[in-house]
Coordinates of C-alpha atoms and ligand atoms in Angstrom, one line a residue:
M142 CA -34.9 3.5 8.3
T143 CA -36.1 7.1 8.7
R144 CA -34.2 10.0 10.0
I145 CA -35.3 12.0 13.0
N146 CA -37.4 14.8 11.4
S147 CA -37.8 13.2 8.0
T148 CA -40.4 15.1 6.2
Q149 CA -42.0 14.5 2.9
S150 CA -40.6 17.7 1.6
A151 CA -37.4 18.6 -0.2
S152 CA -35.5 15.8 1.4
S153 CA -37.1 12.9 -0.3
Q154 CA -37.1 15.0 -3.6
L155 CA -33.4 15.4 -3.5
D156 CA -32.8 11.8 -2.5
R157 CA -34.9 10.6 -5.5
R158 CA -33.4 13.0 -8.0
S159 CA -29.9 12.0 -6.8
L160 CA -30.6 8.3 -7.2
Q161 CA -31.8 8.9 -10.8
A162 CA -28.9 11.1 -11.9
V163 CA -25.9 10.5 -9.7
W164 CA -23.8 7.4 -9.5
H165 CA -22.5 7.6 -5.9
P166 CA -18.9 6.6 -5.0
C167 CA -18.1 3.3 -3.3
T168 CA -21.7 2.4 -3.2
Q169 CA -23.9 -0.5 -4.2
M170 CA -26.7 1.8 -5.6
K171 CA -29.4 -0.8 -5.0
Q172 CA -28.9 -0.6 -1.3
H173 CA -30.5 2.9 -1.5
E174 CA -33.8 1.1 -2.1
T175 CA -33.5 0.4 1.6
Y176 CA -31.5 3.3 2.9
P177 CA -32.2 6.9 1.9
L178 CA -29.4 9.3 1.0
V179 CA -28.8 12.2 3.4
P180 CA -29.3 15.5 1.5
I181 CA -26.9 18.0 3.1
V182 CA -27.7 21.7 2.6
R183 CA -25.1 23.3 4.8
G184 CA -22.3 22.8 7.2
K185 CA -20.8 24.7 10.1
G186 CA -17.8 23.6 12.1
V187 CA -18.1 19.9 12.9
W188 CA -21.8 19.9 12.0
L189 CA -23.6 18.9 8.8
Y190 CA -27.2 19.9 8.4
D191 CA -29.8 18.2 6.2
D192 CA -32.8 19.7 4.6
A193 CA -35.2 18.4 7.3
G194 CA -33.2 20.3 10.0
N195 CA -31.3 17.3 11.4
R196 CA -27.7 17.8 12.2
Y197 CA -24.8 15.3 12.1
L198 CA -21.5 15.5 13.8
D199 CA -18.9 14.8 11.1
A200 CA -16.8 12.4 13.1
I201 CA -14.9 11.2 10.0
S202 CA -14.1 14.7 8.6
S203 CA -16.1 13.9 5.4
W204 CA -13.8 11.0 4.3
W205 CA -10.8 12.2 6.2
V206 CA -10.4 15.5 4.4
N207 CA -11.7 18.3 6.7
L208 CA -9.4 19.9 9.2
F209 CA -10.9 23.1 10.5
G210 CA -14.6 22.5 10.1
H211 CA -17.1 23.1 7.4
S212 CA -17.6 26.7 6.2
N213 CA -14.5 27.9 8.1
P214 CA -14.6 31.7 8.0
A215 CA -10.8 32.1 7.3
I216 CA -10.7 29.6 4.5
N217 CA -13.9 31.0 3.0
A218 CA -12.5 34.5 3.0
A219 CA -9.3 33.4 1.4
I220 CA -11.2 31.6 -1.4
R221 CA -13.5 34.7 -1.9
D222 CA -10.5 37.0 -2.2
Q223 CA -8.7 34.7 -4.7
L224 CA -11.9 34.4 -6.7
E225 CA -11.8 38.1 -7.5
K226 CA -8.2 37.7 -8.8
I227 CA -7.8 34.5 -10.8
E228 CA -9.7 31.3 -10.3
H229 CA -7.5 29.1 -12.5
V230 CA -4.8 29.3 -15.1
M231 CA -2.9 26.5 -16.7
L232 CA 0.4 25.8 -15.0
A233 CA 2.5 25.0 -18.1
G234 CA 4.1 28.2 -19.2
F235 CA 2.3 30.2 -16.5
T236 CA 2.5 30.5 -12.8
H237 CA 0.7 32.4 -10.0
E238 CA 1.3 33.7 -6.5
P239 CA -0.8 31.0 -4.6
V240 CA 1.0 28.0 -6.2
V241 CA 4.5 29.6 -5.6
A242 CA 3.7 30.6 -2.0
L243 CA 2.2 27.2 -1.3
S244 CA 5.3 25.3 -2.7
E245 CA 7.6 27.5 -0.7
R246 CA 5.6 26.9 2.5
L247 CA 5.4 23.1 1.9
K248 CA 9.1 23.0 1.4
Q249 CA 9.6 24.8 4.8
I250 CA 7.3 22.6 6.8
T251 CA 8.0 19.1 5.4
P252 CA 11.0 17.1 6.6
G253 CA 14.2 16.8 4.7
S254 CA 14.7 18.8 1.5
L255 CA 11.6 18.2 -0.6
G256 CA 12.0 21.3 -2.7
H257 CA 10.0 20.4 -5.8
C258 CA 6.2 20.3 -5.8
F259 CA 4.3 18.6 -8.6
Y260 CA 0.5 19.2 -8.3
A261 CA -2.6 17.3 -9.2
S262 CA -6.2 17.2 -8.0
D263 CA -6.7 13.9 -6.2
G264 CA -4.7 11.6 -3.9
A265 CA -4.6 8.8 -6.5
S266 CA -3.1 11.1 -9.1
A267 CA -0.4 12.1 -6.6
I268 CA 0.4 8.4 -6.3
E269 CA 0.5 7.8 -10.0
I270 CA 2.9 10.7 -10.3
A271 CA 5.1 9.3 -7.6
L272 CA 5.3 5.9 -9.2
K273 CA 6.0 7.3 -12.7
M274 CA 8.6 9.7 -11.3
S275 CA 10.4 7.0 -9.5
F276 CA 10.4 4.6 -12.4
H277 CA 11.4 7.3 -14.8
Y278 CA 14.2 8.5 -12.5
W279 CA 15.8 5.0 -12.6
Q280 CA 15.5 4.9 -16.3
L281 CA 17.2 8.2 -16.7
C282 CA 20.0 6.9 -14.4
G283 CA 20.5 3.9 -16.7
K284 CA 18.7 1.4 -14.5
P285 CA 15.6 0.6 -16.4
Q286 CA 15.4 -2.8 -14.7
K287 CA 14.4 -1.0 -11.5
N288 CA 10.7 -1.0 -12.6
S289 CA 8.7 -2.7 -9.9
F290 CA 7.2 -1.4 -6.7
I291 CA 6.6 -2.8 -3.3
S292 CA 4.1 -1.7 -0.6
L293 CA 2.8 -2.9 2.7
Q294 CA 0.3 -5.7 3.2
N295 CA -3.1 -4.0 3.6
D296 CA -1.9 -0.7 2.3
Y297 CA -4.3 1.7 0.4
H298 CA -3.1 4.2 -2.1
G299 CA -6.1 5.0 -4.2
E300 CA -8.1 3.4 -6.9
T301 CA -6.8 4.4 -10.3
L302 CA -5.0 1.5 -12.0
G303 CA -1.5 2.4 -10.9
A304 CA -2.5 3.3 -7.4
L305 CA -4.6 0.2 -7.2
S306 CA -1.6 -1.9 -8.2
V307 CA 0.2 -0.9 -5.1
T308 CA -2.9 -1.1 -3.0
D309 CA -3.6 -4.3 -1.0
V310 CA -7.3 -4.2 -0.1
A311 CA -9.1 -7.1 -1.7
I312 CA -12.6 -5.5 -1.9
F313 CA -11.3 -2.7 -4.1
K314 CA -8.7 -4.7 -6.0
Q315 CA -9.9 -8.2 -6.7
T316 CA -12.3 -7.4 -9.6
Y317 CA -9.7 -5.4 -11.5
A318 CA -6.7 -7.8 -10.8
P319 CA -6.2 -8.6 -14.5
L320 CA -5.7 -4.9 -15.3
L321 CA -3.1 -4.3 -12.6
R322 CA 0.7 -4.6 -12.5
P323 CA 2.0 -7.2 -10.0
C324 CA 3.3 -5.7 -6.8
T325 CA 4.8 -7.4 -3.7
H326 CA 3.2 -6.5 -0.4
V327 CA 5.7 -7.0 2.4
P328 CA 4.4 -7.9 5.9
T329 CA 2.7 -5.0 7.7
P330 CA 4.0 -3.7 11.0
D331 CA 0.3 -3.2 12.1
W332 CA 0.5 -4.2 15.8
R333 CA -2.9 -6.0 15.7
Y334 CA -0.9 -8.8 14.0
A335 CA 1.6 -9.1 16.8
E336 CA 1.9 -12.2 18.9
T337 CA 0.4 -12.1 22.4
G338 CA 2.9 -10.4 24.6
E339 CA 4.9 -9.0 21.7
S340 CA 5.3 -5.2 21.9
A341 CA 4.4 -2.9 19.0
E342 CA 8.1 -2.1 18.6
A343 CA 9.3 -5.7 18.6
Y344 CA 6.6 -6.5 16.0
A345 CA 7.6 -3.6 13.8
L346 CA 11.2 -4.7 13.9
R347 CA 10.2 -8.2 12.9
A348 CA 8.3 -6.7 9.9
A349 CA 11.3 -4.6 9.0
D350 CA 13.4 -7.8 9.0
A351 CA 11.1 -9.2 6.4
L352 CA 11.5 -6.0 4.3
D353 CA 15.3 -6.5 4.6
H354 CA 15.1 -10.0 3.4
Y355 CA 12.9 -9.0 0.4
L356 CA 15.2 -6.1 -0.6
A357 CA 18.3 -8.1 -0.2
K358 CA 17.1 -10.5 -2.9
N359 CA 15.1 -8.1 -5.1
H360 CA 16.5 -4.6 -4.9
A361 CA 18.0 -4.7 -8.4
H362 CA 14.5 -4.6 -10.0
T363 CA 12.7 -2.5 -7.3
A364 CA 12.2 1.2 -8.0
A365 CA 10.4 2.2 -4.8
F366 CA 8.8 1.1 -1.6
I367 CA 5.6 3.0 -1.0
L368 CA 3.7 2.9 2.3
E369 CA 1.2 4.7 4.6
P370 CA 3.3 5.8 7.6
L371 CA 2.0 5.1 11.1
V372 CA -1.6 4.6 10.3
Q373 CA -2.9 2.3 7.5
G374 CA -6.3 4.0 7.0
A375 CA -8.4 1.8 4.7
A376 CA -7.0 -1.3 6.4
G377 CA -9.1 -0.2 9.4
M378 CA -6.8 2.3 11.0
G379 CA -4.0 -0.2 11.6
M380 CA -1.3 1.5 13.6
H381 CA 2.4 0.8 13.8
H382 CA 5.5 1.8 15.7
P383 CA 7.6 4.6 14.2
V384 CA 10.7 2.4 14.4
Y385 CA 9.5 0.7 11.3
L386 CA 9.8 3.9 9.4
Q387 CA 13.4 4.4 10.6
R388 CA 14.3 0.9 9.5
A389 CA 12.6 1.4 6.1
R390 CA 14.5 4.6 5.6
T391 CA 17.8 2.8 6.3
L392 CA 17.1 -0.2 4.2
C393 CA 15.9 2.0 1.2
D394 CA 19.2 3.9 1.4
Q395 CA 21.2 0.7 1.7
Y396 CA 19.5 -1.0 -1.3
Q397 CA 19.0 2.1 -3.4
V398 CA 15.3 2.0 -3.5
H399 CA 13.1 5.1 -3.3
L400 CA 11.0 5.6 -0.2
I401 CA 7.6 7.0 -1.1
L402 CA 5.5 8.1 1.8
D403 CA 1.8 8.3 1.2
E404 CA 0.7 10.9 3.8
I405 CA -2.5 11.7 1.9
A406 CA -4.6 10.7 5.0
V407 CA -2.1 11.1 7.8
G408 CA -0.4 14.4 6.9
F409 CA -1.3 17.7 8.4
G410 CA -1.5 16.8 12.0
R411 CA -3.6 13.7 11.9
T412 CA -1.1 11.5 13.8
G413 CA -0.2 14.2 16.3
T414 CA 2.8 15.6 14.5
L415 CA 2.5 17.8 11.4
F416 CA 3.6 14.8 9.3
A417 CA 3.7 11.1 10.4
C418 CA 7.3 10.7 9.4
N419 CA 8.3 13.4 11.9
Q420 CA 7.8 10.8 14.6
A421 CA 10.5 8.7 13.1
D422 CA 12.7 11.7 12.3
I423 CA 13.1 10.6 8.7
A424 CA 12.3 12.1 5.3
P425 CA 11.1 10.3 2.2
D426 CA 12.5 10.6 -1.3
I427 CA 8.9 11.3 -2.5
L428 CA 6.0 12.6 -0.4
C429 CA 2.4 12.5 -1.5
L430 CA -0.1 14.9 0.1
S431 CA -3.8 15.6 -0.5
K432 CA -7.0 15.4 1.6
G433 CA -6.3 17.9 4.4
L434 CA -3.9 19.8 2.1
S435 CA -6.6 22.3 1.1
G436 CA -8.3 22.0 4.6
G437 CA -10.5 19.5 2.8
Y438 CA -12.1 22.3 0.8
L439 CA -11.1 21.7 -2.8
P440 CA -9.5 18.8 -4.8
L441 CA -5.7 19.3 -4.5
S442 CA -2.8 17.0 -4.2
V443 CA 0.9 17.3 -4.4
T444 CA 3.9 15.0 -5.0
M445 CA 7.0 16.5 -3.5
T446 CA 10.5 15.3 -4.2
T447 CA 14.2 15.9 -3.7
D448 CA 16.7 17.8 -5.7
T449 CA 18.4 14.5 -6.7
I450 CA 15.3 13.2 -8.4
Y451 CA 14.4 16.6 -9.9
Q452 CA 17.9 17.1 -11.4
A453 CA 17.8 13.8 -13.2
F454 CA 15.0 15.2 -15.4
Y455 CA 16.6 18.6 -15.9
D456 CA 18.1 18.5 -19.3
D457 CA 18.3 20.1 -22.8
N458 CA 16.4 17.0 -24.1
V459 CA 12.6 17.5 -23.8
A460 CA 12.2 13.7 -23.8
R461 CA 13.9 13.6 -20.4
A462 CA 11.3 15.9 -18.9
F463 CA 8.5 14.6 -16.7
L464 CA 5.7 14.9 -19.4
H465 CA 2.7 14.4 -17.1
S466 CA -0.1 16.8 -16.5
H467 CA -3.7 17.3 -15.2
S468 CA -6.0 20.1 -16.4
H469 CA -6.4 21.5 -12.9
T470 CA -2.8 21.2 -11.8
G471 CA -2.0 23.9 -9.3
N472 CA -5.5 25.4 -9.2
A473 CA -5.3 28.9 -7.7
L474 CA -8.5 28.6 -5.5
A475 CA -7.3 25.3 -4.1
C476 CA -3.8 26.6 -3.4
R477 CA -5.3 29.7 -1.6
A478 CA -7.5 27.3 0.5
A479 CA -4.3 25.4 1.4
L480 CA -2.4 28.6 2.3
A481 CA -5.3 29.7 4.6
S482 CA -5.3 26.2 6.2
L483 CA -1.5 26.4 6.9
D484 CA -2.1 29.9 8.4
I485 CA -4.5 28.4 10.9
F486 CA -2.0 25.8 11.9
A487 CA 0.5 28.5 12.7
Q488 CA -1.8 31.1 14.3
D489 CA -3.8 28.7 16.4
N490 CA -0.9 26.5 17.4
I491 CA -3.0 23.5 16.2
I492 CA -0.5 20.7 16.9
E493 CA -0.4 21.7 20.6
T494 CA -4.2 22.4 20.9
N495 CA -4.9 19.0 19.4
K496 CA -2.9 17.3 22.1
T497 CA -5.2 18.8 24.8
K498 CA -8.2 17.7 22.8
A499 CA -6.9 14.2 22.3
T500 CA -6.2 13.9 26.0
Y501 CA -9.7 14.9 26.8
L502 CA -11.2 12.5 24.3
N503 CA -9.0 9.7 25.6
R504 CA -10.2 10.4 29.1
I505 CA -13.9 10.3 28.3
A506 CA -13.4 7.3 25.9
A507 CA -12.3 5.1 28.8
K508 CA -15.8 3.7 29.0
L509 CA -15.6 2.8 25.4
A510 CA -12.1 1.3 25.6
T511 CA -13.3 -1.1 28.4
H512 CA -16.7 -1.9 26.8
G513 CA -17.3 -5.6 26.6
R514 CA -17.6 -5.6 22.8
V515 CA -14.7 -3.3 22.1
R516 CA -11.3 -4.8 21.0
N517 CA -8.0 -3.1 20.3
F518 CA -9.0 0.4 21.3
R519 CA -6.2 2.6 19.9
N520 CA -5.3 6.2 19.3
C521 CA -2.7 8.1 17.3
G522 CA -3.0 11.9 17.3
M523 CA -6.5 12.8 16.1
I524 CA -7.4 9.2 15.0
W525 CA -9.2 6.7 17.3
A526 CA -10.3 3.2 16.3
F527 CA -11.5 -0.1 17.7
E528 CA -12.9 -3.3 16.5
V529 CA -16.4 -4.4 17.6
D530 CA -17.1 -7.9 18.5
T531 CA -20.4 -8.5 16.8
A532 CA -22.3 -11.2 15.0
L533 CA -24.2 -8.6 12.9
Q534 CA -23.7 -9.4 9.2
D535 CA -23.6 -5.8 8.0
F536 CA -22.4 -4.1 11.1
A537 CA -21.0 -1.1 9.1
T538 CA -24.3 -0.2 7.5
A539 CA -26.2 -0.8 10.8
C540 CA -23.8 1.4 12.7
F541 CA -23.9 4.2 10.1
Q542 CA -27.7 4.2 10.2
A543 CA -27.8 4.1 14.0
G544 CA -25.2 6.9 14.0
L545 CA -27.6 9.2 12.0
Q546 CA -30.2 8.6 14.7
H547 CA -27.7 9.9 17.3
Q548 CA -26.6 12.9 15.3
L549 CA -23.4 11.2 14.3
L550 CA -21.7 10.6 11.0
L551 CA -19.8 7.4 11.6
R552 CA -18.8 5.1 8.7
P553 CA -17.1 2.0 10.1
L554 CA -14.7 0.0 7.9
G555 CA -16.1 -3.5 8.3
K556 CA -16.2 -4.0 12.1
T557 CA -13.7 -1.2 12.8
V558 CA -15.3 2.0 14.2
Y559 CA -13.1 5.0 14.0
F560 CA -13.2 8.7 14.8
M561 CA -11.3 11.2 12.8
P562 CA -13.0 14.5 13.7
P563 CA -12.2 17.9 12.4
Y564 CA -9.7 19.7 14.7
V565 CA -12.3 22.3 15.7
I566 CA -14.2 19.7 17.7
E567 CA -15.0 21.0 21.3
E568 CA -15.5 19.2 24.5
P569 CA -19.3 19.0 24.5
E570 CA -19.2 17.7 20.9
M571 CA -16.7 15.0 22.0
D572 CA -19.0 14.1 24.9
L573 CA -21.8 13.7 22.4
L574 CA -19.6 11.6 20.2
I575 CA -18.6 9.2 22.9
D576 CA -22.1 8.9 24.5
G577 CA -23.7 8.4 21.2
T578 CA -21.2 5.7 20.2
L579 CA -21.8 3.9 23.6
H580 CA -25.5 4.0 23.0
I581 CA -25.1 2.6 19.5
L582 CA -22.9 -0.3 20.7
D583 CA -25.4 -1.2 23.4
T584 CA -28.4 -1.0 20.9
L585 CA -26.7 -2.9 18.1
S586 CA -25.4 -5.7 20.4
A587 CA -28.5 -6.0 22.4
Ligands
PLP100 C1 -7.6 8.7 0.2 C2 -6.3 8.1 0.0 C3 -5.7 8.0 -1.2 C4 -6.5 8.4 -2.5 O1 -6.8 9.8 -2.5 P1 -8.1 10.2 -3.5 O2 -8.1 11.6 -3.4 O3 -9.3 9.5 -2.9 O4 -7.8 9.7 -4.8 C5 -4.4 7.5 -1.3 N1 -3.8 7.1 -0.2 C6 -4.3 7.2 1.0 C7 -3.5 6.7 2.2 C8 -5.6 7.7 1.2 O5 -6.1 7.7 2.4

């Protein structure tokens, strides 16, 4: 399939060179014998531009990371300013203004009292840190038998071995199963699994009962319950009622199990509140953030925890310390990008502005929601998703390719199409997104 203005110029050159030298993520490379790569040369706002002059509306925020558009002037300026001061310095034995300021700000804006920030570069690393920290905490408290983890059915927490152990997405996990630690996945509150006529809330409470039963029997060897609050992203944007989080918090307290919230994808306004757990009015023992943390600009993740956990490690004995590190921990440029992104939230009243945008998108998406092939149309904050009733074998690839023809970057998860646009999206761009998607559905199902 060719793109709109595909020329024989630089485009195919870069495609060919990339295929020879770059092993692309989450990709069967042989498929690129059929589908060309899209060489992006610049971005502005919601738009990505390729070297043939085509543009694509980044409807999935470049794998859920971008918040305020590509080449955002304020974030660009902050990084440039920081570049003239210090780009990076190791964080053991040293510190710097951006990492201190960011940690202070994160403590202020996150729920509860998550006063201690441990940094890494990727989401999966933040998960590894959370798991190690929880296990180590119980060991330090004389409960080494609390050494297993539970997560939600269909949860996704990243793809390094520890994170993959608590992930429950077969396509990523199956092959590596012999390398992974066993993990129990408790029933998901995702309302797509509810009985006909059962409300999202009633279903979430039923799932919480299953959690209760599990913990009643197994709490003595369970260190932590980790979950994706409100929206299970890789599962196909499965959404659940916040009452589940309230029950999970209560049960974790009751059974002395850490509650780890993975807000790597849902944090920073994605679900309509700054953090998903705000909607349940709860705070976790450990919070993992990444993706939108730096506005999607630079690899940065953080694992935040309470004073109780922190104090267990605080000792004269070096061996009781949390001896974990990554080379780029607390990178100054990434922290400055994060601070600039948080400034935008405050200055532009983003949470409120997004509500207006979401209302508009829901209004124009009515045609989509009632489309004959669309099932389970749903929305949570700045995330929209629906399943497509189609017999097409590889719907995801066909939809991605058709999207490019309509100036859209869509990347369905199986038969689930979702929108997760940058917050700078404007009404005409939303119109284009909905009209294009309707066209694609009609074309692909014709
Ligand atoms: C993306 C994601 C991760 C992993 O983050 P990486 O930066 O890709 O390692 C973990 N958990 C959730 C919920 C995610 O969406």
